[in-house]
Coordinates of C-alpha atoms and ligand atoms in Angstrom, one line a residue:
X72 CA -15.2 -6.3 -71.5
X73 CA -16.8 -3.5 -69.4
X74 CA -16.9 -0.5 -71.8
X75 CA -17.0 1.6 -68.4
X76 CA -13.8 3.5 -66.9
X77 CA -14.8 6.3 -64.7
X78 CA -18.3 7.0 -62.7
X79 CA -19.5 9.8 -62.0
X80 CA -21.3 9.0 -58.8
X81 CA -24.5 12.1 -58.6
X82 CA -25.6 11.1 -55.2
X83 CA -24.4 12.2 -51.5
X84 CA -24.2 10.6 -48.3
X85 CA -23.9 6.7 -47.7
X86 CA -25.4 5.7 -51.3
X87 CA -22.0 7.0 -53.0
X88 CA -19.5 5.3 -50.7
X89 CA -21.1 2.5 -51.2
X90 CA -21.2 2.9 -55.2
X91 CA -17.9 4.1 -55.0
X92 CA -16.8 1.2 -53.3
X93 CA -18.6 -1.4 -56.1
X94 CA -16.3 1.1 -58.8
X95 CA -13.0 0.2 -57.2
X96 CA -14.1 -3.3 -56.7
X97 CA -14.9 -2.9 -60.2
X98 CA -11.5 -1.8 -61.6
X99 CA -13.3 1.4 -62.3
X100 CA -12.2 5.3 -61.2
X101 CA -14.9 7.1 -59.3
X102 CA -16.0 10.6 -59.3
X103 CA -17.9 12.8 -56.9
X104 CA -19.8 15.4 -56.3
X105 CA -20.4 17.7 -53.6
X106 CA -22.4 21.0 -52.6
X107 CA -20.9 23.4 -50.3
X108 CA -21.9 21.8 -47.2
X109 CA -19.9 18.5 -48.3
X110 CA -17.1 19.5 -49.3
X111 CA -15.2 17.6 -46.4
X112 CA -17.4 14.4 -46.8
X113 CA -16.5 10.9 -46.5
X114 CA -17.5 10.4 -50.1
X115 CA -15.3 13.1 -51.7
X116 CA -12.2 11.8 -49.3
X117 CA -13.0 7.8 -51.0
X118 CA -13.5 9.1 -54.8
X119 CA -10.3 9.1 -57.1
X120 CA -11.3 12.5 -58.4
X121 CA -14.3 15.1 -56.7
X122 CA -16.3 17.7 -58.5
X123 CA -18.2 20.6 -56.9
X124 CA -21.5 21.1 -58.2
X125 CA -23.1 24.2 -56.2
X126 CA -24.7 25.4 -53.2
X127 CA -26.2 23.6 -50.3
X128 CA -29.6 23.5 -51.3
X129 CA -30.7 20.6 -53.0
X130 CA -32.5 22.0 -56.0
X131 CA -29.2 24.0 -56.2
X132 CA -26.5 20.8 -56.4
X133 CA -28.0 17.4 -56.3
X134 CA -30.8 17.9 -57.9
X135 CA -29.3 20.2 -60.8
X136 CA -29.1 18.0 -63.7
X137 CA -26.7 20.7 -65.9
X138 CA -24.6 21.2 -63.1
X139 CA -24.0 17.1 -63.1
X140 CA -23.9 16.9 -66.8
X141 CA -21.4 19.6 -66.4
X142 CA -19.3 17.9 -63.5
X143 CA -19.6 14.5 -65.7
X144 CA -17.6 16.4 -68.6
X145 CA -15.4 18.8 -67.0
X146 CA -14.2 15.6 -64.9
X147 CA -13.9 12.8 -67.9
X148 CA -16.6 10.3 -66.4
X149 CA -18.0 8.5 -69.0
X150 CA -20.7 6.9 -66.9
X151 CA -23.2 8.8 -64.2
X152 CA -24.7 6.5 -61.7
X153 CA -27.7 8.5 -59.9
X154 CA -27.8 6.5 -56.7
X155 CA -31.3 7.0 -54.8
X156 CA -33.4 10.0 -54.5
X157 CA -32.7 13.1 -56.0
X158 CA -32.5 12.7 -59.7
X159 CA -32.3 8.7 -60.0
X160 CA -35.8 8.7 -61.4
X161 CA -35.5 11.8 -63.9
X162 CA -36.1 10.8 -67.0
X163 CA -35.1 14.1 -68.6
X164 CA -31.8 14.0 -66.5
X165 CA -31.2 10.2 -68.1
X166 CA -32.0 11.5 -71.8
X167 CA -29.4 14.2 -71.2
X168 CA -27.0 11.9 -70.0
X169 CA -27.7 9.7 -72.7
X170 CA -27.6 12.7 -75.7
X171 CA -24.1 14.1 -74.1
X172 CA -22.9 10.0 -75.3
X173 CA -22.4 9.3 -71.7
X174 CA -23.8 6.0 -69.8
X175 CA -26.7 6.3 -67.8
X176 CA -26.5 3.7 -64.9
X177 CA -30.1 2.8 -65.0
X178 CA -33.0 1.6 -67.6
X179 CA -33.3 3.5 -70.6
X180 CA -34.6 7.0 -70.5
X181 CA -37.9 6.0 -72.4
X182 CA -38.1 3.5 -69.9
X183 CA -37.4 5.1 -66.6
X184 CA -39.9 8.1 -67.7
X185 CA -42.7 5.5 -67.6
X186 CA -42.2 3.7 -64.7
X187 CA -41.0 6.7 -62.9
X188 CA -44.7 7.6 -63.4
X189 CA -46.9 5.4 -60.8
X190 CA -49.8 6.1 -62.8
X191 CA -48.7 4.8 -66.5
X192 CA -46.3 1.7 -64.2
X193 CA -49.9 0.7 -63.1
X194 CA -50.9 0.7 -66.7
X195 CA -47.6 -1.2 -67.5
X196 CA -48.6 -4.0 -64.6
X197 CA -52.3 -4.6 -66.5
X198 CA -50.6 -4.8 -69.5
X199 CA -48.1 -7.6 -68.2
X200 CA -51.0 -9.4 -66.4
X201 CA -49.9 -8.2 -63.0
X202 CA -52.6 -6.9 -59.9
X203 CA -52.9 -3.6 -59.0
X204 CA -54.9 -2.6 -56.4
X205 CA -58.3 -1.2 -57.8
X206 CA -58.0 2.5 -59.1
X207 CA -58.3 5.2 -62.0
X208 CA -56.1 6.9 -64.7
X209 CA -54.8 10.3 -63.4
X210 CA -58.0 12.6 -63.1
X211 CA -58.5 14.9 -66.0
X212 CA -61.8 15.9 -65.0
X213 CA -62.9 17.0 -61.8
X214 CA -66.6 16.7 -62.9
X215 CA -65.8 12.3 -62.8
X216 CA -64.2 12.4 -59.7
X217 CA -67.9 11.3 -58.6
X218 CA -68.6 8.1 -60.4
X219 CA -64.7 7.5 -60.2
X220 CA -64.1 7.2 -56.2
X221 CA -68.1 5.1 -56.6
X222 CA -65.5 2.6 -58.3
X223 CA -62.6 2.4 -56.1
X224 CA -64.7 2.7 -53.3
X225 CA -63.8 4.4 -49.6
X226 CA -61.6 4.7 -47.8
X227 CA -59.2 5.7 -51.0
X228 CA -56.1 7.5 -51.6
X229 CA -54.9 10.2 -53.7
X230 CA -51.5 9.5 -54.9
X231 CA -49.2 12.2 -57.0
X232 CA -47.8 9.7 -60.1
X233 CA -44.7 11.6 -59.7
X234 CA -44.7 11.0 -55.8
X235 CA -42.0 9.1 -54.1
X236 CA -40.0 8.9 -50.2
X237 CA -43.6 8.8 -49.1
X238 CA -44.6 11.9 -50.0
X239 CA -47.4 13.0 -52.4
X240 CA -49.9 10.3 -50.7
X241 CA -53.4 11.8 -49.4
X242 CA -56.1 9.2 -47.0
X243 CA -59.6 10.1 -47.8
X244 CA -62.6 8.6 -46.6
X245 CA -65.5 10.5 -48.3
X246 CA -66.8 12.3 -51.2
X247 CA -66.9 15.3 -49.2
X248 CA -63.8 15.2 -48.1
X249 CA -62.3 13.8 -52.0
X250 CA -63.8 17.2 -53.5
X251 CA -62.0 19.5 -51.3
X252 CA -58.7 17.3 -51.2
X253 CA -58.6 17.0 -55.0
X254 CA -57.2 20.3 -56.1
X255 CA -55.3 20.7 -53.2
X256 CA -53.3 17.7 -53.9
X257 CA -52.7 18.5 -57.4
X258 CA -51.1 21.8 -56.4
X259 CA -48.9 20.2 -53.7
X260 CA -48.2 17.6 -56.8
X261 CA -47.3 20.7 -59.6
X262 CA -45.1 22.4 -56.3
X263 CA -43.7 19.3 -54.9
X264 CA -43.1 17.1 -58.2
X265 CA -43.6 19.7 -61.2
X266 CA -46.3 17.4 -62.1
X267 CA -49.8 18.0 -60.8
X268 CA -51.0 13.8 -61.8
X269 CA -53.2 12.6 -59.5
X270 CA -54.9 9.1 -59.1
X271 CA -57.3 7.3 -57.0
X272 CA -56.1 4.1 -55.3
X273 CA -58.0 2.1 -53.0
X274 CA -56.8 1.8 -49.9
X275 CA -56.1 -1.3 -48.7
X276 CA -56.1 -1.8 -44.6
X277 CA -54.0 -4.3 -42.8
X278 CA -51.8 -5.5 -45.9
X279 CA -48.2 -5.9 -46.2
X280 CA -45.6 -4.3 -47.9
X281 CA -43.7 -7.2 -50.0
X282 CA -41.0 -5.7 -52.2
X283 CA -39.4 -7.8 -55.4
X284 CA -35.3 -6.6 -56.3
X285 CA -34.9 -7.8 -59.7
X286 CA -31.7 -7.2 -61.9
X287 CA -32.1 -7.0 -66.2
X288 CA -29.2 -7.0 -68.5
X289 CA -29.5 -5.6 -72.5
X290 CA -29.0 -9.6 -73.7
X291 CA -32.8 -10.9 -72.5
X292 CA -31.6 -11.3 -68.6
X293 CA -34.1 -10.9 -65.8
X294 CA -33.4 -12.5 -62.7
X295 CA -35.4 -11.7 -59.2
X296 CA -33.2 -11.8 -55.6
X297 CA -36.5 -12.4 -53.7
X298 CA -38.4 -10.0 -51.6
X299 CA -38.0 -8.1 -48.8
X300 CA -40.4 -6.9 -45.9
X301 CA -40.9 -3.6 -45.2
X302 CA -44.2 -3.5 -43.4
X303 CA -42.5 -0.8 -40.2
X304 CA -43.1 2.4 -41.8
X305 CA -44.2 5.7 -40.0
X306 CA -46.3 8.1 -42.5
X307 CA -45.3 5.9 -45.2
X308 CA -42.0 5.9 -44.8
X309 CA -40.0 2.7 -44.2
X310 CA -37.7 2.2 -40.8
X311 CA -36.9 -1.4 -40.9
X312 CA -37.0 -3.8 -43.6
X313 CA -36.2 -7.4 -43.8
X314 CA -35.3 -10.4 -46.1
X315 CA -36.8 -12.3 -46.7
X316 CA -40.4 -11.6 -45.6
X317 CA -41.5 -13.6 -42.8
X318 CA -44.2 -16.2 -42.7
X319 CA -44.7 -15.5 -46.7
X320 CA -46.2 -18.8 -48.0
X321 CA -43.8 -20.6 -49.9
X322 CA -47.1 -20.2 -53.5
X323 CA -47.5 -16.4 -52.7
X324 CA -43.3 -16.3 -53.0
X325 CA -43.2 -18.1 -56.4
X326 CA -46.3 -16.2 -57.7
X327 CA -45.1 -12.6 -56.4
X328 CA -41.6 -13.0 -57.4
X329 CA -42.6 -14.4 -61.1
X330 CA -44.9 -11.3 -61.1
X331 CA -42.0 -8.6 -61.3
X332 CA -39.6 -10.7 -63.9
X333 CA -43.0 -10.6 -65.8
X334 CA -43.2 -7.2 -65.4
X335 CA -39.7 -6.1 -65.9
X336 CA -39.6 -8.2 -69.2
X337 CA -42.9 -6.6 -70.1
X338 CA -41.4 -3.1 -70.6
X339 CA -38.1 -4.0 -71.2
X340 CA -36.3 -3.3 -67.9
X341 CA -32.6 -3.0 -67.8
X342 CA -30.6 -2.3 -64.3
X343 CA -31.8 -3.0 -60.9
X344 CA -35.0 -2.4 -60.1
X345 CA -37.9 -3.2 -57.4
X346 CA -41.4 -3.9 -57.8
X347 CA -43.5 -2.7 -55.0
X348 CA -46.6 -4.7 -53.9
X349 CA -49.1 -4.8 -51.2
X350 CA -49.8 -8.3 -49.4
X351 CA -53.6 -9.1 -48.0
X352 CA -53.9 -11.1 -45.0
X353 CA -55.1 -14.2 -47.6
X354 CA -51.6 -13.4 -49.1
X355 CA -53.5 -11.8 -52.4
X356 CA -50.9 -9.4 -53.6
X357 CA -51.5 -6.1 -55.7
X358 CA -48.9 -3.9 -57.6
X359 CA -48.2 0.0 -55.9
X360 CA -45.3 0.9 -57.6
X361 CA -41.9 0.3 -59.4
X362 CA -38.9 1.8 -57.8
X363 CA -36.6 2.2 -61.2
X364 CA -32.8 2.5 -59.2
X365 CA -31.0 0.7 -56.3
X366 CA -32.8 1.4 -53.3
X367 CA -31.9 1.7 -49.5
X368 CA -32.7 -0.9 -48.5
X369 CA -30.5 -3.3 -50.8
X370 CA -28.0 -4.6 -48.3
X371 CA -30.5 -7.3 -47.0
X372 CA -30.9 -8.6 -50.5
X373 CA -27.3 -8.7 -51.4
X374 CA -26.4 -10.7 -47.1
X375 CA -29.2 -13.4 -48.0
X376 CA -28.2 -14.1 -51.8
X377 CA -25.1 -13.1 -51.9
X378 CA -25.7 -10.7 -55.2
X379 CA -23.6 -7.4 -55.1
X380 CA -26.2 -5.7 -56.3
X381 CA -24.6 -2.5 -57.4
X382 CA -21.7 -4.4 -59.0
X383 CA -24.4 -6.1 -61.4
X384 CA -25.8 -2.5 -62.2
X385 CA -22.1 -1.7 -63.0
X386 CA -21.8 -4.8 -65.1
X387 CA -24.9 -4.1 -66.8
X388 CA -23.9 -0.7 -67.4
X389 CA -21.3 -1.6 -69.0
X390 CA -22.9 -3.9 -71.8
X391 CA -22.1 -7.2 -70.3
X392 CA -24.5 -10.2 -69.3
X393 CA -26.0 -10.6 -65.6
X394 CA -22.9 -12.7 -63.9
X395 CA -25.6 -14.8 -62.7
X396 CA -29.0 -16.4 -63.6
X397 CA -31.9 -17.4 -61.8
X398 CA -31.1 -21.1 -60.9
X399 CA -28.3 -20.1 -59.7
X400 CA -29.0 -17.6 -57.0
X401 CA -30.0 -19.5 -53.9
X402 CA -31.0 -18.1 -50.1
X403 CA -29.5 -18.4 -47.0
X404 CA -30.7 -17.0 -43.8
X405 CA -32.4 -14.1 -42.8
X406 CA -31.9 -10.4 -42.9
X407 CA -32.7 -7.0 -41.0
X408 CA -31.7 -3.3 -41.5
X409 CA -32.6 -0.6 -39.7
X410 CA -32.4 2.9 -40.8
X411 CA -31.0 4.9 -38.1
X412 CA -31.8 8.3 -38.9
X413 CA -31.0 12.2 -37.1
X414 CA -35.1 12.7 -36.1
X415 CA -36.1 12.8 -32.4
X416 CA -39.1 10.5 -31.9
X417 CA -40.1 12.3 -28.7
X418 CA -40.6 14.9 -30.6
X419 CA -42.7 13.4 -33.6
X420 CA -39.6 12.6 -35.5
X421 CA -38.4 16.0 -35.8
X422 CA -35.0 16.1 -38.3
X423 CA -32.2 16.8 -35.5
X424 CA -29.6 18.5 -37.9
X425 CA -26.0 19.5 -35.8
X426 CA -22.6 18.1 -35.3
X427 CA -22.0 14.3 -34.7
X428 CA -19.8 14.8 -31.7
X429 CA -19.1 10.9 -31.0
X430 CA -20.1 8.0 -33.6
X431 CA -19.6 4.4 -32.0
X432 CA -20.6 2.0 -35.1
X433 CA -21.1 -1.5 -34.4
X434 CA -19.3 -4.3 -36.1
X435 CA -18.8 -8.4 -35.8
X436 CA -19.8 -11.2 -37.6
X437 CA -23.0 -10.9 -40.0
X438 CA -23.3 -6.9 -39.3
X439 CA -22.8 -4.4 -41.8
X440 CA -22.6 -0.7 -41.5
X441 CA -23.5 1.5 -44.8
X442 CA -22.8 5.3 -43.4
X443 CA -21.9 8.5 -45.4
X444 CA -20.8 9.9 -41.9
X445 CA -17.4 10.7 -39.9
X446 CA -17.3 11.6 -36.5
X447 CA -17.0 15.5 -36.5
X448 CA -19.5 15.8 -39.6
X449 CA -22.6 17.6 -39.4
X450 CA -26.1 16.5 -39.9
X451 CA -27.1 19.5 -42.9
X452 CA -30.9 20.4 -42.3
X453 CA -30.3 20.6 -46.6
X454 CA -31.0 17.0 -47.1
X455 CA -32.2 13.5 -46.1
X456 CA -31.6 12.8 -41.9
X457 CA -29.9 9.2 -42.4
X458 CA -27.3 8.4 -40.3
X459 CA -26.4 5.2 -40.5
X460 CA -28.1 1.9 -42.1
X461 CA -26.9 -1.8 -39.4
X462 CA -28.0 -4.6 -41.5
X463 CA -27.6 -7.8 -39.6
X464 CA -27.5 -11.0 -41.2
X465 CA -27.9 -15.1 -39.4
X466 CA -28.5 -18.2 -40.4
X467 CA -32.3 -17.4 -39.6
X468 CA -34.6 -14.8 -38.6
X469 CA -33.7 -15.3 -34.8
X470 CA -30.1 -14.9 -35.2
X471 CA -30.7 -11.8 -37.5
X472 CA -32.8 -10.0 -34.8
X473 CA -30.2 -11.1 -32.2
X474 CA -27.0 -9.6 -34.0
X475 CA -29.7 -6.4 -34.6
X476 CA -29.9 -6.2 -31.0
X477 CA -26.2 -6.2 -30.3
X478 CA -25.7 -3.7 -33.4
X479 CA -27.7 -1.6 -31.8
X480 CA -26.5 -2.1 -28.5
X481 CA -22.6 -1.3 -29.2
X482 CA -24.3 1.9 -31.5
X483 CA -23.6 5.4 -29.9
X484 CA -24.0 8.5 -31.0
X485 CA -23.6 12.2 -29.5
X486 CA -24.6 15.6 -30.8
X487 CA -27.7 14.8 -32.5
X488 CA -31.2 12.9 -31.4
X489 CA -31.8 9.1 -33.1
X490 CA -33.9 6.6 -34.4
X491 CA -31.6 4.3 -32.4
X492 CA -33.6 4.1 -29.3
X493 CA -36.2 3.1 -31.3
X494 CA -35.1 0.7 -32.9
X495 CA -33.9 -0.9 -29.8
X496 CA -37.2 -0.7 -28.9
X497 CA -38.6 -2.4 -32.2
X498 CA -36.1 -5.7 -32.0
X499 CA -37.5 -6.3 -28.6
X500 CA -40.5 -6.6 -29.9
X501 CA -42.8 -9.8 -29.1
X502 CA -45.4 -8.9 -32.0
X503 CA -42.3 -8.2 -34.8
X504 CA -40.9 -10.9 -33.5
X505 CA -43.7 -12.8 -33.7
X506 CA -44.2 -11.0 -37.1
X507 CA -45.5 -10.4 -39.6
X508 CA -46.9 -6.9 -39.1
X509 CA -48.6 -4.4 -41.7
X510 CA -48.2 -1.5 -42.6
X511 CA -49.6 0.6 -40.2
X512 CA -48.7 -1.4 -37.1
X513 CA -45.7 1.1 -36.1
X514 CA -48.2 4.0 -36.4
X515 CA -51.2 2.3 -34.0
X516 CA -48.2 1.4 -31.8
X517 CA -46.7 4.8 -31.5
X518 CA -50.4 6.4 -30.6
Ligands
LIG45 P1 -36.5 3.1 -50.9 O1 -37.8 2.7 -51.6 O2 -35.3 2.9 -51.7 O3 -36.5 2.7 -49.5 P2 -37.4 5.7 -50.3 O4 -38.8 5.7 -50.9 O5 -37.2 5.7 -48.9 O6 -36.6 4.6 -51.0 O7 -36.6 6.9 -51.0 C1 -35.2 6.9 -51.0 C2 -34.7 8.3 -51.0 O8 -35.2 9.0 -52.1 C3 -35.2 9.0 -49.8 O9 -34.2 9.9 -49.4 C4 -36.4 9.8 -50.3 O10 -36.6 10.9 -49.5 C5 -36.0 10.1 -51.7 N1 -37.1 10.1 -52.7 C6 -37.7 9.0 -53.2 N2 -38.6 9.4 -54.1 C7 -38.5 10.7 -54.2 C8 -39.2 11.7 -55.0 N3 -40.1 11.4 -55.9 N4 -38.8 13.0 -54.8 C9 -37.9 13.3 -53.9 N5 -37.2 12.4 -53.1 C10 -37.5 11.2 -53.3
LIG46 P1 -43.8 6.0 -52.4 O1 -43.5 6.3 -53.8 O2 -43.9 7.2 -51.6 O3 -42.9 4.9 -51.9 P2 -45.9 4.0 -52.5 O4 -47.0 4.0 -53.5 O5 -44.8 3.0 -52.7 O6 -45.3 5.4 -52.5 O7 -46.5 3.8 -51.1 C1 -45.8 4.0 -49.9 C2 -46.5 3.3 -48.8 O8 -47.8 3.8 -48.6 C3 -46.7 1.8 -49.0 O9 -45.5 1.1 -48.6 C4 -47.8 1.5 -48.1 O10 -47.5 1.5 -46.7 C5 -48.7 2.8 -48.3 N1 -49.6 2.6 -49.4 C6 -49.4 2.9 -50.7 N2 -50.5 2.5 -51.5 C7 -51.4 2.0 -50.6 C8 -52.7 1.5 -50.8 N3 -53.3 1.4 -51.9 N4 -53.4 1.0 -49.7 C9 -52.8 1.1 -48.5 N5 -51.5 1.5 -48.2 C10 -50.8 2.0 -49.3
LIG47 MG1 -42.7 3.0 -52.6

């Protein structure tokens, strides 16, 4: 008894063919969106109805909440599912979905505004009995910063609460060094974020990054689809992720994964979520961060349990129960995706915007392509430089890597630089292979 009917879709690129593709499944109509320079996109061409919503630049389209609220009405939706990125974490854009009597596909505004905040989701985690890694309240006072960094302790980071995609995250190693950063990272913050919050974090060296996807419904649901890895990151940034996280002691599972459905009950979560955490080499783990939407790297989740994750946030959406609980969803095999993206890593991952002259994209059993891209499209220097996301399933880790290298073998593409080589490089490698590997492995590697 889905109360939904049509979706708005306010996302671009591979994330809205793919939620486009849970609508249909659905038996619900979906509607995009598009700025000038995707008029002619893959998206638009899958959609049952397409509404333009302004200029190229982000700020000027995707990131326009009246201009979506607008292209919700004019077009009939009576549901808006942000996707990733852009606005998916807005809690002002979710209230104004919400007053306009439409559906937003996500927690409830009251909800998403705090855990879109890393700074008052750390408070949330205390409160729910959950780790964090040692750190402070945003700084109100510069005149503390003293005593507060004596605390946490060095080496520590400054993180923007409104941060996210990596970005708004200093390193600093001394006092020194903290007073000068301090107001320079605020005003990045107010610029970057429209929120100048910043925190103190300790820093922890050599840890893990252990995700948890859970899934909430509005009847007292909360289920967890285990974790994933995602450990290979350059400047914070993930490139490969994979489910479920390798050598993770079979405790530290049960413990970390009980952790987020404590924490999602604790502020009353509804949709998909993740719960970010950071893993110690004596498999301590601390809260960093709740991710309030679907994220990337979802696929790996949905080829080891089975979940269709977006069609639950559909479901959910639409005011029915989870189609699944906990007892029920079991694991099989092993996982890895790899986020092909337009950047030239000879030349420190510069975006490589331009025209996809050829596109090759892999295929067989246990590979799965997730791409918002046609041959003859053009990388836009406007937004985000993925190409493609191969997520490779096998019945365990080795077969996973295998089918990755195969993926990535029969992968071509022409007109723009890739990640690809890369990532050939990556699933060849003895010490992933051997795994696990932290966080800044990728970065000592690459020199
Ligand atoms: P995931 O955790 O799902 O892997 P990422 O952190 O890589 O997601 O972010 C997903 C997308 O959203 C990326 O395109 C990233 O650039 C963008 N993004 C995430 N958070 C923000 C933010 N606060 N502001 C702007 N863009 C963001
Ligand atoms: P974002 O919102 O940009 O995803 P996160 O807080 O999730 O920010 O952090 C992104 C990445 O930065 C983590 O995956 C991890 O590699 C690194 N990181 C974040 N916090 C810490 C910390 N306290 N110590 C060490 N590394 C961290
Ligand atoms: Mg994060």
């Amino acid at each position: 008894m889905s109360g939904l009917r049509r979706v708005l879709v306010a996302n671009r690129g591979e994330i809205a063919v793919r939620i486009i593709r849970a609508c249909h499944a659905a038996g619900l109509e979906a509607v995009a969106v598009y700025s000038d320079a995707d008029e002619h996109s893959r998206w638009v061409a899958l959609a049952d109805d397409a509404a333009h919503i302004g200029r190229s630049a982000a700020q000027k389209s995707y990131l326009d909440p009246d201009a979506l609220l607008k292209a919700a009405r004019s077009t009939d939706a009576d549901a808006v599912h942000p996707g990733y990125g852009f606005l998916s974490e807005n809690g002002g854009f979710a209230r104004a979905i919400e007053e306009a009597g439409l559906v937003f596909i996500g927690p409830r505004a009251s909800v998403l505004e705090r855990m879109g905040d890393k700074a008052a989701a750390r408070s949330a985690a205390v409160a729910a009995g959950v780790p964090v890694v040692p750190g402070t309240e945003p700084i109100a006072e510069p005149g503390d910063v003293a005593r507060l960094a004596d605390e946490v302790g060095f080496p520590l980071l400054l993180k923007a609460a409104a941060g996210g995609g990596g970005r708004g995250i200093r390193p600093v190693t001394s006092l020194d060094e903290l007073r000068d950063a301090l107001p320079a990272a605020q005003a990045e913050a107010r610029s970057a974020f429209g929120d100048p919050a910043i925190y103190l974090e300790k820093a922890v060296s050599r840890a893990r990054h252990v995700e948890v996807q859970v899934l909430a419904d509005d009847h007292g649901g909360v289920v967890h689809l285990f974790e994933r890895d995602c450990s290979v990151q350059r400047r914070r940034q993930k490139l490969l992720e994979e489910a479920p996280a390798p050598g993770l002691r079979e405790e530290t599972r049960q413990a970390i994964t009980a952790a987020a459905v404590r924490l999602a009950e604790h502020v009353g979560y509804r949709g998909a979520g993740t719960v970010e955490f950071l893993v110690d080499g004596s498999g301590e783990f601390y809260f960093i961060e709740m991710n309030a939407r679907v994220q990337v790297e979802h696929p790996i989740t949905e080829m080891i349990t089975g979940v269709d994750v977006v069609a639950e946030q559909l479901r959910i959406a639409g005011g029915e129960p989870l189609s699944l609980d906990q007892a029920s969803i079991q694991r099989r095999g092993a996982a890895v995706e790899l986020r092909i993206n337009a950047e030239d890593p000879e030349r420190d991952f510069a975006p490589t915007p331009g025209g996809i002259e050829a596109l090759r994209l892999p295929g067989g059993p246990g590979v799965r392509v997730d791409t918002g891209i046609t041959q003859g499209d053009r990388i836009s220097p406007f937004y985000d430089s993925l190409i493609a996301k191969l997520a490779c399933w096998g019945e365990d880790r080795e077969q996973a890597y295998a089918r990755a290298r195969q993926a990535l073998a029969e992968f071509h593409v022409e007109g723009v630089a890739s990640t690809a080589g890369l990532h050939r490089r990556l699933t060849a490698d003895p010490e992933l292979i051997a795994g696990p590997v932290h966080t800044t492995w990728l970065e000592e590697r690459l020199g």
